[in-house]
Amino acid sequence: MEVALLAVITSPVCAATLSGAPRIIDGNTIEIEQTSVRLSGIEAPETDQICLDARGGKWACGVAAREELIRHSNGRVWDCHTTGVDKYGRSLGRCFIEGEDVNAWMVRSGWALSWGLSKPSYALSELMASTALAGLWSGAFIAPWDWRRRNRWTIIVGASSVPVDARQLLLGPALLSDPPSPECLIKGALDRNGDRIYHLPEQPSYGQIDMAEKPGGRWLCSEAEAAATGWRKAAR
């Protein structure tokens, strides 16, 4: 289906409307007509994020959130109303499928949390999801914004009965030694200057990166995801 850009703007801080069937990068990032859009007012788990299910087992909840959004989209046209950009240059947008607020759907279905000071607030949608133990709320997890800078004091939330070993399972030092999914094989690591660099499996530097020993590192599922979240490809 041909993607149409309904409003062309010269400045990214201006409001615009984008329409088309998107490429879904992760649970809160899409791309329409080569424009990267960050769904505003919500935070989905990172694609490398691990959660615990209702039985206390580990699962790749970040990948699952992305897949649920792809399934819900089902190739349909989105209408995104954007205003401003985030620190990675993504347009911030509230998106709709056939009139349904996609941002709200992600939160209401338990695949994202309400986040930030944007309006409208999705707090009610989040309450509905937590009450129904939907999506992430079926087990235990770490809020996405805490996952990115997790440490031994990080709070674990979720179902009313969080497993006693949840902290060990979700905060263990070797948690990310293996990729969360067979498709997420790109290694993201901070260099000595603190720059975010990603390494592809075919690059010579790939084997030199030990993810269990890389503070601030993460697994990435695609180069598009890496670019959308501020990572730069390694020179070799």
PDB file of C-alpha atoms in Angstrom:
ATOM      1  CA  MET A   1       0.000   0.000   0.000  1.00  0.00           C
ATOM      2  CA  GLU A   2       1.363   3.374  -0.948  1.00  0.00           C
ATOM      3  CA  VAL A   3       2.151   5.550   2.032  1.00  0.00           C
ATOM      4  CA  ALA A   4       1.001   9.137   1.869  1.00  0.00           C
ATOM      5  CA  LEU A   5       2.555  12.043   3.685  1.00  0.00           C
ATOM      6  CA  LEU A   6      -0.387  14.314   4.342  1.00  0.00           C
ATOM      7  CA  ALA A   7       1.512  17.234   5.768  1.00  0.00           C
ATOM      8  CA  VAL A   8       5.072  18.145   4.875  1.00  0.00           C
ATOM      9  CA  ILE A   9       6.908  20.352   7.317  1.00  0.00           C
ATOM     10  CA  THR A  10      10.239  22.114   7.160  1.00  0.00           C
ATOM     11  CA  SER A  11      10.797  22.189  10.914  1.00  0.00           C
ATOM     12  CA  PRO A  12      10.516  19.059  13.099  1.00  0.00           C
ATOM     13  CA  VAL A  13       9.091  21.072  15.975  1.00  0.00           C
ATOM     14  CA  CYS A  14       5.950  21.937  13.992  1.00  0.00           C
ATOM     15  CA  ALA A  15       2.817  19.828  14.084  1.00  0.00           C
ATOM     16  CA  ALA A  16       2.162  17.429  11.226  1.00  0.00           C
ATOM     17  CA  THR A  17      -0.107  14.566  10.258  1.00  0.00           C
ATOM     18  CA  LEU A  18       1.342  11.380   8.782  1.00  0.00           C
ATOM     19  CA  SER A  19      -0.743   8.643   7.242  1.00  0.00           C
ATOM     20  CA  GLY A  20       0.214   5.173   6.056  1.00  0.00           C
ATOM     21  CA  ALA A  21       0.858   1.548   6.954  1.00  0.00           C
ATOM     22  CA  PRO A  22       3.886   1.812   9.258  1.00  0.00           C
ATOM     23  CA  ARG A  23       7.021  -0.185   9.750  1.00  0.00           C
ATOM     24  CA  ILE A  24       6.957  -1.066  13.450  1.00  0.00           C
ATOM     25  CA  ILE A  25      10.393  -0.816  15.036  1.00  0.00           C
ATOM     26  CA  ASP A  26       9.547  -1.552  18.672  1.00  0.00           C
ATOM     27  CA  GLY A  27       6.638  -1.229  21.086  1.00  0.00           C
ATOM     28  CA  ASN A  28       6.625   2.566  20.940  1.00  0.00           C
ATOM     29  CA  THR A  29       8.490   3.444  17.729  1.00  0.00           C
ATOM     30  CA  ILE A  30       7.222   3.242  14.151  1.00  0.00           C
ATOM     31  CA  GLU A  31       8.296   4.585  10.784  1.00  0.00           C
ATOM     32  CA  ILE A  32       6.031   6.143   8.168  1.00  0.00           C
ATOM     33  CA  GLU A  33       7.442   7.507   4.898  1.00  0.00           C
ATOM     34  CA  GLN A  34      10.968   7.352   6.381  1.00  0.00           C
ATOM     35  CA  THR A  35       9.820   9.478   9.315  1.00  0.00           C
ATOM     36  CA  SER A  36      10.476   7.895  12.704  1.00  0.00           C
ATOM     37  CA  VAL A  37       7.607   8.407  15.154  1.00  0.00           C
ATOM     38  CA  ARG A  38       7.800   7.847  18.906  1.00  0.00           C
ATOM     39  CA  LEU A  39       4.349   7.144  20.372  1.00  0.00           C
ATOM     40  CA  SER A  40       3.884   9.917  22.920  1.00  0.00           C
ATOM     41  CA  GLY A  41       2.645   9.466  26.466  1.00  0.00           C
ATOM     42  CA  ILE A  42       3.618   5.801  26.744  1.00  0.00           C
ATOM     43  CA  GLU A  43       6.669   3.618  27.403  1.00  0.00           C
ATOM     44  CA  ALA A  44       6.827   0.068  26.065  1.00  0.00           C
ATOM     45  CA  PRO A  45       9.517  -2.339  27.285  1.00  0.00           C
ATOM     46  CA  GLU A  46      12.819  -2.264  25.405  1.00  0.00           C
ATOM     47  CA  THR A  47      13.233  -5.117  22.904  1.00  0.00           C
ATOM     48  CA  ASP A  48      16.044  -6.543  25.036  1.00  0.00           C
ATOM     49  CA  GLN A  49      13.907  -6.415  28.181  1.00  0.00           C
ATOM     50  CA  ILE A  50      13.171  -9.577  30.134  1.00  0.00           C
ATOM     51  CA  CYS A  51      10.092  -9.968  32.375  1.00  0.00           C
ATOM     52  CA  LEU A  52       8.634 -12.769  34.490  1.00  0.00           C
ATOM     53  CA  ASP A  53       5.410 -14.513  33.537  1.00  0.00           C
ATOM     54  CA  ALA A  54       2.606 -15.582  35.864  1.00  0.00           C
ATOM     55  CA  ARG A  55       4.609 -18.677  36.872  1.00  0.00           C
ATOM     56  CA  GLY A  56       7.835 -16.774  37.519  1.00  0.00           C
ATOM     57  CA  GLY A  57       9.515 -17.820  34.258  1.00  0.00           C
ATOM     58  CA  LYS A  58      11.597 -15.388  32.210  1.00  0.00           C
ATOM     59  CA  TRP A  59      10.265 -14.205  28.848  1.00  0.00           C
ATOM     60  CA  ALA A  60      11.236 -11.631  26.224  1.00  0.00           C
ATOM     61  CA  CYS A  61       8.480  -9.130  27.007  1.00  0.00           C
ATOM     62  CA  GLY A  62       9.992  -6.321  24.914  1.00  0.00           C
ATOM     63  CA  VAL A  63       9.946  -8.440  21.759  1.00  0.00           C
ATOM     64  CA  ALA A  64       6.432  -9.625  22.658  1.00  0.00           C
ATOM     65  CA  ALA A  65       5.191  -6.016  22.993  1.00  0.00           C
ATOM     66  CA  ARG A  66       6.501  -5.212  19.530  1.00  0.00           C
ATOM     67  CA  GLU A  67       4.919  -8.355  18.059  1.00  0.00           C
ATOM     68  CA  GLU A  68       1.570  -7.575  19.660  1.00  0.00           C
ATOM     69  CA  LEU A  69       1.645  -4.106  18.111  1.00  0.00           C
ATOM     70  CA  ILE A  70       2.475  -5.609  14.698  1.00  0.00           C
ATOM     71  CA  ARG A  71      -0.382  -8.083  15.090  1.00  0.00           C
ATOM     72  CA  HIS A  72      -2.829  -5.370  16.129  1.00  0.00           C
ATOM     73  CA  SER A  73      -1.766  -3.127  13.253  1.00  0.00           C
ATOM     74  CA  ASN A  74      -2.222  -5.964  10.758  1.00  0.00           C
ATOM     75  CA  GLY A  75      -1.101  -3.864   7.792  1.00  0.00           C
ATOM     76  CA  ARG A  76      -3.764  -1.211   8.360  1.00  0.00           C
ATOM     77  CA  VAL A  77      -3.285   2.509   7.757  1.00  0.00           C
ATOM     78  CA  TRP A  78      -2.298   4.660  10.724  1.00  0.00           C
ATOM     79  CA  ASP A  79      -2.945   8.375  11.168  1.00  0.00           C
ATOM     80  CA  CYS A  80      -0.350  10.000  13.422  1.00  0.00           C
ATOM     81  CA  HIS A  81      -0.577  13.561  14.725  1.00  0.00           C
ATOM     82  CA  THR A  82       2.908  14.687  15.673  1.00  0.00           C
ATOM     83  CA  THR A  83       4.220  17.633  17.652  1.00  0.00           C
ATOM     84  CA  GLY A  84       7.885  18.079  18.517  1.00  0.00           C
ATOM     85  CA  VAL A  85      10.751  15.597  18.602  1.00  0.00           C
ATOM     86  CA  ASP A  86      12.590  13.591  21.247  1.00  0.00           C
ATOM     87  CA  LYS A  87      16.346  13.561  21.930  1.00  0.00           C
ATOM     88  CA  TYR A  88      16.903  10.989  19.186  1.00  0.00           C
ATOM     89  CA  GLY A  89      15.143  13.082  16.563  1.00  0.00           C
ATOM     90  CA  ARG A  90      11.963  10.987  16.478  1.00  0.00           C
ATOM     91  CA  SER A  91       8.713  12.862  15.940  1.00  0.00           C
ATOM     92  CA  LEU A  92       6.423  12.586  18.961  1.00  0.00           C
ATOM     93  CA  GLY A  93       2.988  11.450  17.955  1.00  0.00           C
ATOM     94  CA  ARG A  94      -0.442  10.256  18.970  1.00  0.00           C
ATOM     95  CA  CYS A  95      -1.528   7.620  16.452  1.00  0.00           C
ATOM     96  CA  PHE A  96      -4.852   6.137  15.420  1.00  0.00           C
ATOM     97  CA  ILE A  97      -6.040   3.077  13.481  1.00  0.00           C
ATOM     98  CA  GLU A  98      -9.549   3.545  12.121  1.00  0.00           C
ATOM     99  CA  GLY A  99     -10.185   6.097  14.879  1.00  0.00           C
ATOM    100  CA  GLU A 100      -8.792   3.959  17.720  1.00  0.00           C
ATOM    101  CA  ASP A 101      -6.024   5.543  19.820  1.00  0.00           C
ATOM    102  CA  VAL A 102      -3.094   3.126  19.365  1.00  0.00           C
ATOM    103  CA  ASN A 103      -1.129   4.659  22.245  1.00  0.00           C
ATOM    104  CA  ALA A 104      -4.050   4.012  24.595  1.00  0.00           C
ATOM    105  CA  TRP A 105      -4.507   0.490  23.209  1.00  0.00           C
ATOM    106  CA  MET A 106      -0.896  -0.405  24.029  1.00  0.00           C
ATOM    107  CA  VAL A 107      -1.337   0.721  27.636  1.00  0.00           C
ATOM    108  CA  ARG A 108      -4.830  -0.744  28.050  1.00  0.00           C
ATOM    109  CA  SER A 109      -3.613  -4.108  26.711  1.00  0.00           C
ATOM    110  CA  GLY A 110      -0.735  -4.138  29.181  1.00  0.00           C
ATOM    111  CA  TRP A 111       2.061  -3.816  26.606  1.00  0.00           C
ATOM    112  CA  ALA A 112       3.148  -0.324  27.662  1.00  0.00           C
ATOM    113  CA  LEU A 113       2.930   2.023  30.625  1.00  0.00           C
ATOM    114  CA  SER A 114       1.587   5.551  30.821  1.00  0.00           C
ATOM    115  CA  TRP A 115       4.559   7.906  30.833  1.00  0.00           C
ATOM    116  CA  GLY A 116       5.408  11.591  30.932  1.00  0.00           C
ATOM    117  CA  LEU A 117       3.366  14.726  31.264  1.00  0.00           C
ATOM    118  CA  SER A 118       1.719  14.591  27.829  1.00  0.00           C
ATOM    119  CA  LYS A 119      -2.025  14.939  27.453  1.00  0.00           C
ATOM    120  CA  PRO A 120      -4.220  13.001  27.302  1.00  0.00           C
ATOM    121  CA  SER A 121      -2.929  10.891  30.181  1.00  0.00           C
ATOM    122  CA  TYR A 122      -3.123   7.123  29.833  1.00  0.00           C
ATOM    123  CA  ALA A 123      -3.212   6.512  33.591  1.00  0.00           C
ATOM    124  CA  LEU A 124      -6.776   5.154  33.439  1.00  0.00           C
ATOM    125  CA  SER A 125      -5.792   2.739  30.667  1.00  0.00           C
ATOM    126  CA  GLU A 126      -2.891   1.571  32.814  1.00  0.00           C
ATOM    127  CA  LEU A 127      -5.195   1.006  35.792  1.00  0.00           C
ATOM    128  CA  MET A 128      -7.463  -1.110  33.585  1.00  0.00           C
ATOM    129  CA  ALA A 129      -4.505  -3.221  32.433  1.00  0.00           C
ATOM    130  CA  SER A 130      -3.093  -3.742  35.926  1.00  0.00           C
ATOM    131  CA  THR A 131      -6.505  -4.684  37.321  1.00  0.00           C
ATOM    132  CA  ALA A 132      -7.013  -7.221  34.524  1.00  0.00           C
ATOM    133  CA  LEU A 133      -3.423  -8.551  34.894  1.00  0.00           C
ATOM    134  CA  ALA A 134      -3.036  -7.963  31.155  1.00  0.00           C
ATOM    135  CA  GLY A 135       0.218  -8.234  29.229  1.00  0.00           C
ATOM    136  CA  LEU A 136       3.193  -7.272  31.390  1.00  0.00           C
ATOM    137  CA  TRP A 137       0.926  -7.122  34.444  1.00  0.00           C
ATOM    138  CA  SER A 138       0.357 -10.887  34.340  1.00  0.00           C
ATOM    139  CA  GLY A 139       3.723 -11.328  36.057  1.00  0.00           C
ATOM    140  CA  ALA A 140       6.598  -9.209  37.355  1.00  0.00           C
ATOM    141  CA  PHE A 141       8.574  -6.596  35.457  1.00  0.00           C
ATOM    142  CA  ILE A 142      10.664  -3.456  35.691  1.00  0.00           C
ATOM    143  CA  ALA A 143       9.313  -0.167  34.338  1.00  0.00           C
ATOM    144  CA  PRO A 144      11.045   0.523  30.994  1.00  0.00           C
ATOM    145  CA  TRP A 145      12.599   3.777  32.226  1.00  0.00           C
ATOM    146  CA  ASP A 146      14.066   1.899  35.203  1.00  0.00           C
ATOM    147  CA  TRP A 147      15.207  -1.041  33.050  1.00  0.00           C
ATOM    148  CA  ARG A 148      17.608   1.199  31.148  1.00  0.00           C
ATOM    149  CA  ARG A 149      19.447   2.204  34.336  1.00  0.00           C
ATOM    150  CA  ARG A 150      18.636  -0.732  36.587  1.00  0.00           C
ATOM    151  CA  ASN A 151      20.667  -1.535  39.660  1.00  0.00           C
ATOM    152  CA  ARG A 152      20.197  -3.524  42.867  1.00  0.00           C
ATOM    153  CA  TRP A 153      17.739  -0.927  44.225  1.00  0.00           C
ATOM    154  CA  THR A 154      15.461  -0.981  41.159  1.00  0.00           C
ATOM    155  CA  ILE A 155      11.787  -1.510  42.001  1.00  0.00           C
ATOM    156  CA  ILE A 156      10.031  -4.554  40.549  1.00  0.00           C
ATOM    157  CA  VAL A 157       6.313  -4.213  39.875  1.00  0.00           C
ATOM    158  CA  GLY A 158       3.537  -6.326  38.402  1.00  0.00           C
ATOM    159  CA  ALA A 159       1.075  -8.931  39.610  1.00  0.00           C
ATOM    160  CA  SER A 160      -0.056  -8.888  43.233  1.00  0.00           C
ATOM    161  CA  SER A 161       2.190 -11.861  44.023  1.00  0.00           C
ATOM    162  CA  VAL A 162       5.733 -11.164  42.812  1.00  0.00           C
ATOM    163  CA  PRO A 163       8.030 -14.245  43.014  1.00  0.00           C
ATOM    164  CA  VAL A 164      10.514 -14.126  45.883  1.00  0.00           C
ATOM    165  CA  ASP A 165      13.402 -14.617  43.464  1.00  0.00           C
ATOM    166  CA  ALA A 166      12.206 -11.905  41.046  1.00  0.00           C
ATOM    167  CA  ARG A 167      15.037  -9.544  41.990  1.00  0.00           C
ATOM    168  CA  GLN A 168      17.683 -12.170  41.322  1.00  0.00           C
ATOM    169  CA  LEU A 169      16.101 -13.186  38.014  1.00  0.00           C
ATOM    170  CA  LEU A 170      15.597  -9.649  36.674  1.00  0.00           C
ATOM    171  CA  LEU A 171      18.669  -7.930  38.091  1.00  0.00           C
ATOM    172  CA  GLY A 172      21.303 -10.659  37.900  1.00  0.00           C
ATOM    173  CA  PRO A 173      24.652  -9.515  36.413  1.00  0.00           C
ATOM    174  CA  ALA A 174      24.588 -12.112  33.619  1.00  0.00           C
ATOM    175  CA  LEU A 175      20.990 -11.419  32.568  1.00  0.00           C
ATOM    176  CA  LEU A 176      21.955 -10.072  29.142  1.00  0.00           C
ATOM    177  CA  SER A 177      24.839 -12.408  28.397  1.00  0.00           C
ATOM    178  CA  ASP A 178      22.549 -14.056  25.837  1.00  0.00           C
ATOM    179  CA  PRO A 179      20.176 -12.280  23.412  1.00  0.00           C
ATOM    180  CA  PRO A 180      16.505 -12.132  24.459  1.00  0.00           C
ATOM    181  CA  SER A 181      15.455 -13.551  21.082  1.00  0.00           C
ATOM    182  CA  PRO A 182      17.260 -15.329  18.193  1.00  0.00           C
ATOM    183  CA  GLU A 183      16.466 -12.319  16.006  1.00  0.00           C
ATOM    184  CA  CYS A 184      18.002  -9.763  18.374  1.00  0.00           C
ATOM    185  CA  LEU A 185      21.704 -10.408  17.789  1.00  0.00           C
ATOM    186  CA  ILE A 186      23.086  -6.891  17.411  1.00  0.00           C
ATOM    187  CA  LYS A 187      25.308  -5.861  20.327  1.00  0.00           C
ATOM    188  CA  GLY A 188      25.021  -2.304  21.601  1.00  0.00           C
ATOM    189  CA  ALA A 189      27.847  -1.168  23.855  1.00  0.00           C
ATOM    190  CA  LEU A 190      29.197   2.113  25.196  1.00  0.00           C
ATOM    191  CA  ASP A 191      32.703   2.990  24.045  1.00  0.00           C
ATOM    192  CA  ARG A 192      35.345   4.650  26.235  1.00  0.00           C
ATOM    193  CA  ASN A 193      33.794   8.055  25.528  1.00  0.00           C
ATOM    194  CA  GLY A 194      30.306   6.891  26.482  1.00  0.00           C
ATOM    195  CA  ASP A 195      29.101   6.892  22.861  1.00  0.00           C
ATOM    196  CA  ARG A 196      26.455   4.336  21.910  1.00  0.00           C
ATOM    197  CA  ILE A 197      27.992   1.953  19.352  1.00  0.00           C
ATOM    198  CA  TYR A 198      26.386  -1.135  17.826  1.00  0.00           C
ATOM    199  CA  HIS A 199      28.179  -4.170  16.435  1.00  0.00           C
ATOM    200  CA  LEU A 200      26.809  -6.556  13.797  1.00  0.00           C
ATOM    201  CA  PRO A 201      27.548 -10.318  13.944  1.00  0.00           C
ATOM    202  CA  GLU A 202      29.639 -10.146  10.762  1.00  0.00           C
ATOM    203  CA  GLN A 203      31.916  -7.387  12.073  1.00  0.00           C
ATOM    204  CA  PRO A 204      35.367  -8.301  13.537  1.00  0.00           C
ATOM    205  CA  SER A 205      34.602  -6.306  16.707  1.00  0.00           C
ATOM    206  CA  TYR A 206      31.489  -8.373  17.476  1.00  0.00           C
ATOM    207  CA  GLY A 207      33.276 -11.255  19.158  1.00  0.00           C
ATOM    208  CA  GLN A 208      35.236  -8.863  21.364  1.00  0.00           C
ATOM    209  CA  ILE A 209      32.088  -7.563  23.083  1.00  0.00           C
ATOM    210  CA  ASP A 210      31.105  -9.433  26.249  1.00  0.00           C
ATOM    211  CA  MET A 211      27.577  -8.219  27.000  1.00  0.00           C
ATOM    212  CA  ALA A 212      27.691  -9.463  30.599  1.00  0.00           C
ATOM    213  CA  GLU A 213      30.579  -7.081  31.258  1.00  0.00           C
ATOM    214  CA  LYS A 214      29.287  -4.041  29.406  1.00  0.00           C
ATOM    215  CA  PRO A 215      27.441  -1.557  31.676  1.00  0.00           C
ATOM    216  CA  GLY A 216      24.923   0.388  29.627  1.00  0.00           C
ATOM    217  CA  GLY A 217      24.958  -2.188  26.838  1.00  0.00           C
ATOM    218  CA  ARG A 218      21.935  -3.823  25.272  1.00  0.00           C
ATOM    219  CA  TRP A 219      20.864  -6.224  22.543  1.00  0.00           C
ATOM    220  CA  LEU A 220      19.182  -4.726  19.487  1.00  0.00           C
ATOM    221  CA  CYS A 221      16.892  -6.423  16.980  1.00  0.00           C
ATOM    222  CA  SER A 222      17.587  -4.362  13.855  1.00  0.00           C
ATOM    223  CA  GLU A 223      19.724  -1.537  12.526  1.00  0.00           C
ATOM    224  CA  ALA A 224      16.543   0.511  12.190  1.00  0.00           C
ATOM    225  CA  GLU A 225      15.935   0.135  15.924  1.00  0.00           C
ATOM    226  CA  ALA A 226      19.553   1.039  16.649  1.00  0.00           C
ATOM    227  CA  ALA A 227      19.358   4.201  14.547  1.00  0.00           C
ATOM    228  CA  ALA A 228      15.993   5.200  16.037  1.00  0.00           C
ATOM    229  CA  THR A 229      17.359   5.004  19.579  1.00  0.00           C
ATOM    230  CA  GLY A 230      20.649   6.813  19.102  1.00  0.00           C
ATOM    231  CA  TRP A 231      23.155   4.027  18.369  1.00  0.00           C
ATOM    232  CA  ARG A 232      25.945   4.397  15.794  1.00  0.00           C
ATOM    233  CA  LYS A 233      27.419   1.518  13.776  1.00  0.00           C
ATOM    234  CA  ALA A 234      30.927   0.396  14.714  1.00  0.00           C
ATOM    235  CA  ALA A 235      33.611   1.250  12.165  1.00  0.00           C
ATOM    236  CA  ARG A 236      34.678  -2.376  11.907  1.00  0.00           C
TER     237      ARG A 236
END
